[in-house]
Amino acid sequence: MENFIAFNPTSLHFGKGVLNQLGITINKYGKKVLLVYGKSSVKSNGLYEVIKQQIESVGAEVFEYSGIQSNPLVQDVDSAAALGREKAIDVILAVGGGSVIDSAKIISIAIPVDAPAWGFFERRIMPRSAVPLIAVLTLAATGTEMNQFAVLSNHEAEIKSGYGNPLLYPRHSFLDPQLTTTVPSNYTAYGIADLVAHCLEAYFGKGEEATLSDRFVFSMIKEAMEYGPALLNDLSSYKLRAKIMYAATMALNGLTMYGRTAGEWGVHSIGHILSLLYDVPHGASLTIVYPAWLRLQKENLAHRIKFLGLNLFGTEDVEETTDRIEAFFRELGCPVRLNEIVSEKINPDDIFRVMVHNRAATYVHKLTQDDYKKIIELMV
Ligand code: NZQ
Ligand code: ZN
């Protein structure tokens, strides 16, 4: 097993009614709050009023930045950071899914440096400090609520990429599964697929002797496979929402990585290109890329795919394991080919060019440009 450091400073408040503690938690960090949220869900489901009431209950002043879009943009982060700087805010409150929380994470480190946020992604600037961040998660998927990563798109640079720094852990994250009951079935399914993909990225990373972490991976995927389809038949079930929300957080908070030195992340990097070019939702991009990637790796990684198949499905057949993972994504109602979700004309040359530009899947199991061509054929 590889050496590892376990570190996770986020306080997770999980369960029914946890937002009752939001006001007093904000109050520990100051009286000027930058509230960051997305386009419309926070207002249409009544959460906005609850949040405002919590902020007002401790006499704090609130400044708002709304309209963060899915597959969030660096431009919004720069605008929100400018507002935060101008108002000298004490604490950021992010209310939403991964896109909102990721944006808020970068806002939190951009405010103190007073420079365009893309500089962090280009490694031109280093964060010095972070404005304290509190998150209220409304969509179970990314795990951002308890990790140190954020993903942004920059269409001018034609890059969607992740950034990681220990300063990005939220101080507190509030997870009330009731808040996710309004997530529509497509995004619910994409979230389930995302948590499975995070488990697989860990499993196919560096460090194959981490048997306990492998078992965490199998358990989380089994939760998703057992309760995910059930949830899609009963979207308002608290019990099922809670199971998926807990699994999604654990799938990318470090737990599956202990004893490994790196996650694979190749599938994510290719998925980001589909999101960049065709605005494919994140989870859907992964259900398209994962089966294709497993087929491409069926010889290189046969031993790992066999072990996965044995533990998930009781088979050591590499192709059957891939087919069954793909069938699970289909059962969730997710696309497994790009043309199932993109209505415009798909240009494989464009995908290839942007894969080269983003140096996709060149981390652990490196893909060559020949591999790019093969995987594109398997995806479109
Ligand atoms: O904008 P609003 O109106 O709020 O609508 C959102 C959005 O349209 C809606 N939604 C959220 N909560 C809802 C709700 N609708 C009804 N009821 C609710 N309670 O859902 C839509 C999708 O939201 P978004 O935040 O984009 O989804 P998700 O949580 O899947 O986040 C995706 C982003 O996270 C990144 C992805 O790349 C993508 O940019 N990721 C971040 C990671 C991390 N920081 O660790 C890891 C992941 O692998 C991922 O890359
Ligand atoms: Zn993901």
Short mmCIF file of C-alpha atoms and ligand atoms in Angstrom, two decimals:
data_model
loop_
_atom_site.label_atom_id
_atom_site.label_comp_id
_atom_site.label_asym_id
_atom_site.label_seq_id
_atom_site.Cartn_x
_atom_site.Cartn_y
_atom_site.Cartn_z
CA MET A 1 0.00 0.00 0.00
CA GLU A 2 1.25 3.53 -0.79
CA ASN A 3 1.93 6.02 2.01
CA PHE A 4 -0.81 8.58 2.57
CA ILE A 5 -1.91 11.56 4.64
CA ALA A 6 -5.56 11.71 5.65
CA PHE A 7 -6.77 15.30 5.93
CA ASN A 8 -10.27 16.69 5.67
CA PRO A 9 -11.15 19.83 7.61
CA THR A 10 -14.76 20.30 6.41
CA SER A 11 -17.45 20.02 9.08
CA LEU A 12 -20.33 18.15 7.48
CA HIS A 13 -23.82 18.84 8.86
CA PHE A 14 -25.94 16.02 7.46
CA GLY A 15 -29.64 15.33 7.84
CA LYS A 16 -33.17 16.65 8.12
CA GLY A 17 -33.41 20.22 9.39
CA VAL A 18 -29.66 20.93 9.65
CA LEU A 19 -30.16 24.39 8.15
CA ASN A 20 -31.45 25.48 11.55
CA GLN A 21 -27.80 25.87 12.51
CA LEU A 22 -26.82 27.87 9.42
CA GLY A 23 -27.27 31.36 10.91
CA ILE A 24 -25.22 30.71 14.03
CA THR A 25 -22.52 29.05 11.93
CA ILE A 26 -22.29 32.07 9.61
CA ASN A 27 -22.09 34.31 12.66
CA LYS A 28 -18.80 32.68 13.71
CA TYR A 29 -17.12 34.18 10.65
CA GLY A 30 -18.55 37.70 10.52
CA LYS A 31 -21.45 39.91 9.56
CA LYS A 32 -20.92 40.52 5.84
CA VAL A 33 -22.01 37.61 3.70
CA LEU A 34 -21.58 37.05 -0.04
CA LEU A 35 -24.44 34.75 -1.06
CA VAL A 36 -23.69 32.86 -4.29
CA TYR A 37 -26.32 30.81 -6.11
CA GLY A 38 -27.41 29.56 -9.53
CA LYS A 39 -30.13 30.46 -11.97
CA SER A 40 -33.60 29.71 -10.60
CA SER A 41 -33.98 26.58 -8.44
CA VAL A 42 -33.11 28.28 -5.14
CA LYS A 43 -35.95 30.75 -5.60
CA SER A 44 -38.52 28.42 -7.14
CA ASN A 45 -38.26 25.81 -4.37
CA GLY A 46 -38.44 28.29 -1.50
CA LEU A 47 -34.91 27.71 -0.21
CA TYR A 48 -33.95 31.35 -0.80
CA GLU A 49 -36.40 32.50 1.89
CA VAL A 50 -35.06 29.98 4.40
CA ILE A 51 -31.49 31.10 3.74
CA LYS A 52 -32.34 34.80 4.02
CA GLN A 53 -34.15 34.17 7.27
CA GLN A 54 -31.11 32.34 8.70
CA ILE A 55 -28.77 35.17 7.68
CA GLU A 56 -31.09 37.83 9.08
CA SER A 57 -31.58 35.91 12.33
CA VAL A 58 -27.99 36.76 13.29
CA GLY A 59 -28.14 40.33 12.01
CA ALA A 60 -25.73 39.75 9.13
CA GLU A 61 -25.70 41.84 5.96
CA VAL A 62 -25.99 40.00 2.64
CA PHE A 63 -24.66 40.77 -0.85
CA GLU A 64 -25.74 38.49 -3.68
CA TYR A 65 -24.17 37.06 -6.78
CA SER A 66 -26.58 34.84 -8.71
CA GLY A 67 -26.84 33.28 -12.16
CA ILE A 68 -23.95 30.81 -11.90
CA GLN A 69 -24.51 28.41 -14.76
CA SER A 70 -24.05 24.68 -14.99
CA ASN A 71 -20.50 24.02 -16.26
CA PRO A 72 -19.58 27.33 -14.57
CA LEU A 73 -17.54 30.10 -16.16
CA VAL A 74 -14.44 31.82 -14.89
CA GLN A 75 -15.93 35.19 -15.88
CA ASP A 76 -18.66 34.81 -13.22
CA VAL A 77 -16.01 34.03 -10.65
CA ASP A 78 -14.10 37.22 -11.51
CA SER A 79 -17.26 39.34 -11.30
CA ALA A 80 -18.32 37.82 -7.98
CA ALA A 81 -14.80 38.20 -6.56
CA ALA A 82 -14.83 41.90 -7.52
CA LEU A 83 -18.11 42.34 -5.64
CA GLY A 84 -16.75 40.50 -2.62
CA ARG A 85 -13.62 42.66 -2.59
CA GLU A 86 -15.60 45.91 -2.96
CA LYS A 87 -17.92 45.01 -0.07
CA ALA A 88 -15.11 43.60 2.10
CA ILE A 89 -17.13 40.49 2.86
CA ASP A 90 -16.28 38.20 5.78
CA VAL A 91 -17.75 34.92 4.60
CA ILE A 92 -19.09 33.30 1.43
CA LEU A 93 -22.29 31.27 1.48
CA ALA A 94 -22.71 29.04 -1.60
CA VAL A 95 -26.16 27.54 -2.12
CA GLY A 96 -26.52 25.08 -4.97
CA GLY A 97 -24.91 22.17 -6.77
CA GLY A 98 -21.32 21.60 -7.81
CA SER A 99 -21.25 24.52 -10.21
CA VAL A 100 -22.16 27.06 -7.54
CA ILE A 101 -19.91 25.59 -4.85
CA ASP A 102 -16.94 25.25 -7.23
CA SER A 103 -17.37 28.88 -8.30
CA ALA A 104 -17.55 29.99 -4.67
CA LYS A 105 -14.36 28.08 -3.86
CA ILE A 106 -12.40 29.99 -6.49
CA ILE A 107 -14.09 33.27 -5.49
CA SER A 108 -12.84 32.60 -1.94
CA ILE A 109 -9.19 32.51 -3.04
CA ALA A 110 -9.55 35.16 -5.78
CA ILE A 111 -10.79 37.91 -3.42
CA PRO A 112 -7.50 38.16 -1.46
CA VAL A 113 -5.20 38.15 -4.52
CA ASP A 114 -7.02 40.76 -6.64
CA ALA A 115 -6.05 39.08 -9.95
CA PRO A 116 -7.99 37.21 -12.67
CA ALA A 117 -8.92 33.78 -11.32
CA TRP A 118 -7.74 31.86 -14.39
CA GLY A 119 -4.21 32.56 -13.15
CA PHE A 120 -4.72 29.81 -10.53
CA PHE A 121 -5.60 27.29 -13.25
CA GLU A 122 -2.57 28.30 -15.29
CA ARG A 123 -0.42 28.02 -12.16
CA ARG A 124 0.68 31.64 -12.69
CA ILE A 125 -0.58 32.71 -9.26
CA MET A 126 -0.79 30.86 -5.99
CA PRO A 127 -3.56 31.42 -3.47
CA ARG A 128 -2.44 33.18 -0.29
CA SER A 129 -5.53 32.72 1.82
CA ALA A 130 -9.23 32.03 1.43
CA VAL A 131 -12.31 33.89 2.61
CA PRO A 132 -14.18 31.30 4.77
CA LEU A 133 -16.68 29.33 2.69
CA ILE A 134 -19.91 27.73 3.90
CA ALA A 135 -21.82 25.52 1.46
CA VAL A 136 -25.45 24.44 1.34
CA LEU A 137 -25.61 21.56 -1.11
CA THR A 138 -28.80 21.12 -3.16
CA LEU A 139 -27.73 18.38 -5.59
CA ALA A 140 -25.96 15.11 -4.75
CA ALA A 141 -23.24 14.45 -7.31
CA THR A 142 -19.80 16.01 -7.30
CA GLY A 143 -18.48 15.64 -3.75
CA THR A 144 -17.26 19.25 -3.90
CA GLU A 145 -18.96 19.88 -0.54
CA MET A 146 -16.17 17.98 1.24
CA ASN A 147 -13.14 18.25 -1.01
CA GLN A 148 -10.44 20.63 -2.16
CA PHE A 149 -11.27 20.77 -5.87
CA ALA A 150 -13.09 23.15 -8.20
CA VAL A 151 -13.74 22.89 -11.93
CA LEU A 152 -14.29 25.90 -14.21
CA SER A 153 -14.66 26.51 -17.94
CA ASN A 154 -12.86 29.17 -19.92
CA HIS A 155 -14.32 29.26 -23.42
CA GLU A 156 -11.78 31.80 -24.68
CA ALA A 157 -8.95 29.44 -23.78
CA GLU A 158 -11.05 26.40 -24.84
CA ILE A 159 -10.30 24.68 -21.54
CA LYS A 160 -12.43 23.12 -18.82
CA SER A 161 -10.23 22.00 -15.99
CA GLY A 162 -9.95 21.31 -12.32
CA TYR A 163 -7.90 23.05 -9.67
CA GLY A 164 -7.02 21.68 -6.27
CA ASN A 165 -5.69 23.35 -3.14
CA PRO A 166 -6.26 22.64 0.58
CA LEU A 167 -7.56 26.22 0.96
CA LEU A 168 -10.62 25.18 -1.08
CA TYR A 169 -12.20 22.89 1.52
CA PRO A 170 -15.44 24.49 2.71
CA ARG A 171 -15.33 25.27 6.45
CA HIS A 172 -18.85 23.83 6.80
CA SER A 173 -21.19 22.05 4.43
CA PHE A 174 -24.88 21.63 5.14
CA LEU A 175 -26.49 18.61 3.52
CA ASP A 176 -30.22 18.19 4.07
CA PRO A 177 -31.41 15.47 1.68
CA GLN A 178 -34.86 17.14 1.67
CA LEU A 179 -33.32 19.97 -0.36
CA THR A 180 -32.52 17.53 -3.18
CA THR A 181 -36.09 16.26 -3.63
CA THR A 182 -36.74 18.94 -6.26
CA VAL A 183 -33.82 17.86 -8.46
CA PRO A 184 -35.38 16.56 -11.69
CA SER A 185 -34.85 12.95 -12.74
CA ASN A 186 -32.19 13.70 -15.36
CA TYR A 187 -29.88 15.58 -12.97
CA THR A 188 -30.63 13.03 -10.23
CA ALA A 189 -29.39 10.32 -12.61
CA TYR A 190 -26.35 12.33 -13.67
CA GLY A 191 -25.45 12.75 -9.99
CA ILE A 192 -25.65 9.00 -9.37
CA ALA A 193 -23.48 8.38 -12.43
CA ASP A 194 -20.99 11.00 -11.26
CA LEU A 195 -20.51 9.32 -7.89
CA VAL A 196 -19.95 5.95 -9.60
CA ALA A 197 -17.42 7.60 -11.94
CA HIS A 198 -15.54 9.13 -8.98
CA CYS A 199 -15.25 5.67 -7.43
CA LEU A 200 -13.92 4.28 -10.71
CA GLU A 201 -11.41 7.11 -11.17
CA ALA A 202 -10.00 6.27 -7.72
CA TYR A 203 -10.06 2.52 -8.41
CA PHE A 204 -8.14 2.87 -11.70
CA GLY A 205 -5.60 5.28 -10.18
CA LYS A 206 -2.10 4.56 -8.87
CA GLY A 207 -1.86 2.14 -5.96
CA GLU A 208 -3.48 -1.22 -6.54
CA GLU A 209 -2.66 -2.65 -3.12
CA ALA A 210 -5.16 -0.46 -1.32
CA THR A 211 -7.66 -3.28 -0.80
CA LEU A 212 -9.68 -1.49 1.86
CA SER A 213 -10.05 1.57 -0.39
CA ASP A 214 -11.08 -0.81 -3.20
CA ARG A 215 -13.76 -2.20 -0.90
CA PHE A 216 -15.00 1.32 -0.15
CA VAL A 217 -15.28 1.77 -3.93
CA PHE A 218 -17.29 -1.43 -4.39
CA SER A 219 -19.60 -0.57 -1.49
CA MET A 220 -20.32 2.90 -2.81
CA ILE A 221 -20.99 1.64 -6.33
CA LYS A 222 -23.29 -1.03 -4.89
CA GLU A 223 -25.23 1.65 -2.97
CA ALA A 224 -25.63 3.56 -6.22
CA MET A 225 -26.68 0.46 -8.14
CA GLU A 226 -29.18 -0.64 -5.51
CA TYR A 227 -30.71 2.68 -4.50
CA GLY A 228 -30.15 4.82 -7.61
CA PRO A 229 -32.81 3.20 -9.81
CA ALA A 230 -35.15 3.02 -6.80
CA LEU A 231 -34.72 6.76 -6.27
CA LEU A 232 -35.52 7.50 -9.91
CA ASN A 233 -38.87 5.74 -9.33
CA ASP A 234 -39.52 7.72 -6.18
CA LEU A 235 -37.89 11.14 -6.46
CA SER A 236 -39.46 12.50 -3.28
CA SER A 237 -38.18 9.71 -1.01
CA TYR A 238 -36.14 11.19 1.84
CA LYS A 239 -34.68 7.78 2.65
CA LEU A 240 -33.33 7.23 -0.87
CA ARG A 241 -32.19 10.84 -1.34
CA ALA A 242 -30.22 10.52 1.93
CA LYS A 243 -28.50 7.31 0.81
CA ILE A 244 -27.40 8.82 -2.50
CA MET A 245 -26.33 12.13 -0.94
CA TYR A 246 -24.16 10.36 1.65
CA ALA A 247 -22.60 8.11 -1.01
CA ALA A 248 -21.88 11.04 -3.35
CA THR A 249 -20.04 12.92 -0.61
CA MET A 250 -17.96 9.90 0.41
CA ALA A 251 -17.08 9.10 -3.21
CA LEU A 252 -14.84 12.16 -3.54
CA ASN A 253 -13.75 13.26 -0.08
CA GLY A 254 -10.51 11.27 0.14
CA LEU A 255 -11.91 8.02 1.56
CA THR A 256 -11.47 6.01 -1.65
CA MET A 257 -7.95 7.39 -2.17
CA TYR A 258 -6.16 6.36 1.01
CA GLY A 259 -3.31 4.03 0.05
CA ARG A 260 -3.10 5.35 -3.50
CA THR A 261 -0.93 8.14 -4.87
CA ALA A 262 -3.23 9.35 -7.67
CA GLY A 263 -6.65 8.94 -9.16
CA GLU A 264 -6.94 8.17 -12.89
CA TRP A 265 -9.15 11.15 -13.97
CA GLY A 266 -8.74 10.43 -17.70
CA VAL A 267 -12.46 9.88 -18.21
CA HIS A 268 -13.25 13.14 -16.43
CA SER A 269 -10.78 15.04 -18.58
CA ILE A 270 -12.44 13.73 -21.75
CA GLY A 271 -15.92 14.36 -20.31
CA HIS A 272 -14.92 17.98 -19.68
CA ILE A 273 -14.22 18.35 -23.41
CA LEU A 274 -17.72 17.15 -24.28
CA SER A 275 -19.11 19.67 -21.77
CA LEU A 276 -16.93 22.43 -23.19
CA LEU A 277 -17.88 21.78 -26.81
CA TYR A 278 -21.53 20.70 -26.50
CA ASP A 279 -22.51 21.85 -22.99
CA VAL A 280 -23.17 18.24 -21.98
CA PRO A 281 -24.07 18.04 -18.25
CA HIS A 282 -21.11 16.69 -16.29
CA GLY A 283 -22.61 13.34 -15.20
CA ALA A 284 -23.91 12.66 -18.70
CA SER A 285 -20.48 13.27 -20.18
CA LEU A 286 -19.13 10.51 -17.92
CA THR A 287 -21.75 7.91 -18.88
CA ILE A 288 -20.70 8.48 -22.49
CA VAL A 289 -16.94 8.30 -21.88
CA TYR A 290 -16.68 5.52 -19.24
CA PRO A 291 -17.90 2.57 -21.33
CA ALA A 292 -15.71 3.75 -24.24
CA TRP A 293 -12.66 4.13 -21.97
CA LEU A 294 -13.15 0.66 -20.45
CA ARG A 295 -13.38 -0.82 -23.95
CA LEU A 296 -10.19 1.00 -24.95
CA GLN A 297 -8.40 -0.28 -21.81
CA LYS A 298 -9.74 -3.84 -21.96
CA GLU A 299 -6.25 -5.33 -22.43
CA ASN A 300 -4.07 -2.86 -20.49
CA LEU A 301 -6.27 -2.94 -17.44
CA ALA A 302 -7.81 -6.39 -17.80
CA HIS A 303 -6.73 -7.44 -14.29
CA ARG A 304 -8.39 -4.41 -12.67
CA ILE A 305 -11.56 -4.67 -14.74
CA LYS A 306 -11.79 -8.39 -13.86
CA PHE A 307 -11.43 -7.66 -10.14
CA LEU A 308 -14.08 -4.95 -10.42
CA GLY A 309 -16.42 -7.31 -12.28
CA LEU A 310 -15.90 -10.03 -9.71
CA ASN A 311 -16.78 -7.73 -6.84
CA LEU A 312 -19.70 -5.94 -8.49
CA PHE A 313 -21.29 -8.60 -10.67
CA GLY A 314 -19.66 -11.93 -9.79
CA THR A 315 -17.99 -12.23 -13.20
CA GLU A 316 -14.37 -11.97 -14.31
CA ASP A 317 -15.36 -11.37 -17.90
CA VAL A 318 -13.94 -7.98 -18.95
CA GLU A 319 -16.47 -7.32 -21.70
CA GLU A 320 -19.44 -8.39 -19.61
CA THR A 321 -18.31 -6.06 -16.80
CA THR A 322 -18.14 -3.12 -19.21
CA ASP A 323 -21.52 -4.02 -20.72
CA ARG A 324 -23.09 -4.20 -17.28
CA ILE A 325 -21.73 -0.80 -16.25
CA GLU A 326 -23.06 0.64 -19.50
CA ALA A 327 -26.42 -1.08 -18.90
CA PHE A 328 -26.57 0.50 -15.45
CA PHE A 329 -26.06 3.96 -16.95
CA ARG A 330 -28.81 3.20 -19.44
CA GLU A 331 -31.10 2.01 -16.67
CA LEU A 332 -30.62 5.42 -15.05
CA GLY A 333 -31.73 7.01 -18.32
CA CYS A 334 -28.30 8.49 -19.05
CA PRO A 335 -26.82 8.74 -22.56
CA VAL A 336 -24.06 6.28 -23.44
CA ARG A 337 -23.31 7.79 -26.85
CA LEU A 338 -22.78 11.49 -27.57
CA ASN A 339 -25.46 11.59 -30.28
CA GLU A 340 -28.06 10.58 -27.69
CA ILE A 341 -27.79 13.95 -25.94
CA VAL A 342 -26.40 16.36 -28.55
CA SER A 343 -28.80 17.47 -31.25
CA GLU A 344 -26.35 19.62 -33.23
CA LYS A 345 -23.92 18.08 -35.73
CA ILE A 346 -21.04 16.35 -33.94
CA ASN A 347 -17.61 17.00 -35.39
CA PRO A 348 -15.10 14.29 -34.35
CA ASP A 349 -12.20 16.44 -35.62
CA ASP A 350 -13.21 19.19 -33.21
CA ILE A 351 -13.28 16.74 -30.32
CA PHE A 352 -9.85 15.45 -31.32
CA ARG A 353 -8.41 18.96 -31.61
CA VAL A 354 -9.71 20.04 -28.20
CA MET A 355 -8.52 16.78 -26.62
CA VAL A 356 -5.03 17.52 -27.90
CA HIS A 357 -5.27 21.14 -26.72
CA ASN A 358 -6.42 20.07 -23.22
CA ARG A 359 -3.93 17.16 -23.12
CA ALA A 360 -6.82 14.90 -22.15
CA ALA A 361 -6.18 11.67 -20.26
CA THR A 362 -2.44 12.12 -19.86
CA TYR A 363 -2.27 11.61 -16.12
CA VAL A 364 -2.01 7.97 -14.98
CA HIS A 365 -2.94 5.67 -17.89
CA LYS A 366 -1.83 8.02 -20.63
CA LEU A 367 -3.71 8.01 -23.92
CA THR A 368 -1.90 8.66 -27.20
CA GLN A 369 -3.34 10.65 -30.10
CA ASP A 370 -4.14 7.31 -31.74
CA ASP A 371 -6.10 6.36 -28.64
CA TYR A 372 -7.96 9.67 -28.90
CA LYS A 373 -9.17 8.68 -32.36
CA LYS A 374 -10.26 5.26 -31.13
CA ILE A 375 -12.12 6.55 -28.11
CA ILE A 376 -13.88 9.22 -30.15
CA GLU A 377 -15.19 6.47 -32.45
CA LEU A 378 -16.43 4.53 -29.43
CA MET A 379 -18.22 7.60 -28.00
CA VAL A 380 -19.99 9.43 -30.81
O1 NZQ B 1 -28.94 26.93 -11.55
P1 NZQ B 1 -30.08 26.33 -10.83
O2 NZQ B 1 -31.37 26.96 -11.18
O3 NZQ B 1 -29.85 26.24 -9.35
O4 NZQ B 1 -30.27 24.80 -11.39
C1 NZQ B 1 -29.34 23.75 -11.21
C2 NZQ B 1 -28.67 23.37 -12.53
O5 NZQ B 1 -29.47 23.69 -13.61
C3 NZQ B 1 -30.11 22.51 -10.88
N1 NZQ B 1 -30.33 22.28 -9.44
C4 NZQ B 1 -29.43 22.28 -8.44
N2 NZQ B 1 -30.04 21.98 -7.27
C5 NZQ B 1 -31.35 21.82 -7.54
C6 NZQ B 1 -31.55 22.01 -8.91
N3 NZQ B 1 -32.77 21.93 -9.49
C7 NZQ B 1 -33.80 21.63 -8.70
N4 NZQ B 1 -33.69 21.43 -7.36
C8 NZQ B 1 -32.49 21.51 -6.76
N5 NZQ B 1 -32.39 21.27 -5.43
O6 NZQ B 1 -29.31 21.44 -11.34
C9 NZQ B 1 -28.59 21.87 -12.49
C10 NZQ B 1 -27.18 21.33 -12.41
O7 NZQ B 1 -26.46 21.94 -11.36
P2 NZQ B 1 -24.88 21.83 -11.29
O8 NZQ B 1 -24.43 22.52 -10.05
O9 NZQ B 1 -24.28 22.25 -12.57
O10 NZQ B 1 -24.66 20.23 -11.17
P3 NZQ B 1 -23.56 19.39 -10.45
O11 NZQ B 1 -23.76 19.41 -8.99
O12 NZQ B 1 -23.54 18.09 -11.12
O13 NZQ B 1 -22.19 20.18 -10.73
C11 NZQ B 1 -21.53 20.02 -11.96
C12 NZQ B 1 -20.21 20.80 -11.97
O14 NZQ B 1 -19.31 20.29 -10.97
C13 NZQ B 1 -18.06 19.91 -11.57
C14 NZQ B 1 -18.49 19.52 -12.96
O15 NZQ B 1 -17.41 19.47 -13.87
C15 NZQ B 1 -19.50 20.59 -13.31
O16 NZQ B 1 -18.86 21.77 -13.73
N6 NZQ B 1 -17.38 18.89 -10.76
C16 NZQ B 1 -16.80 19.28 -9.63
C17 NZQ B 1 -16.05 18.41 -8.86
C18 NZQ B 1 -15.40 18.84 -7.62
N7 NZQ B 1 -15.39 20.14 -7.32
O17 NZQ B 1 -14.87 18.03 -6.86
C19 NZQ B 1 -15.81 17.02 -9.24
C20 NZQ B 1 -16.73 16.56 -10.31
O18 NZQ B 1 -16.13 15.46 -10.97
C21 NZQ B 1 -17.10 17.59 -11.32
O19 NZQ B 1 -16.09 17.72 -12.30
ZN ZN B 2 -17.32 14.03 -11.68
#
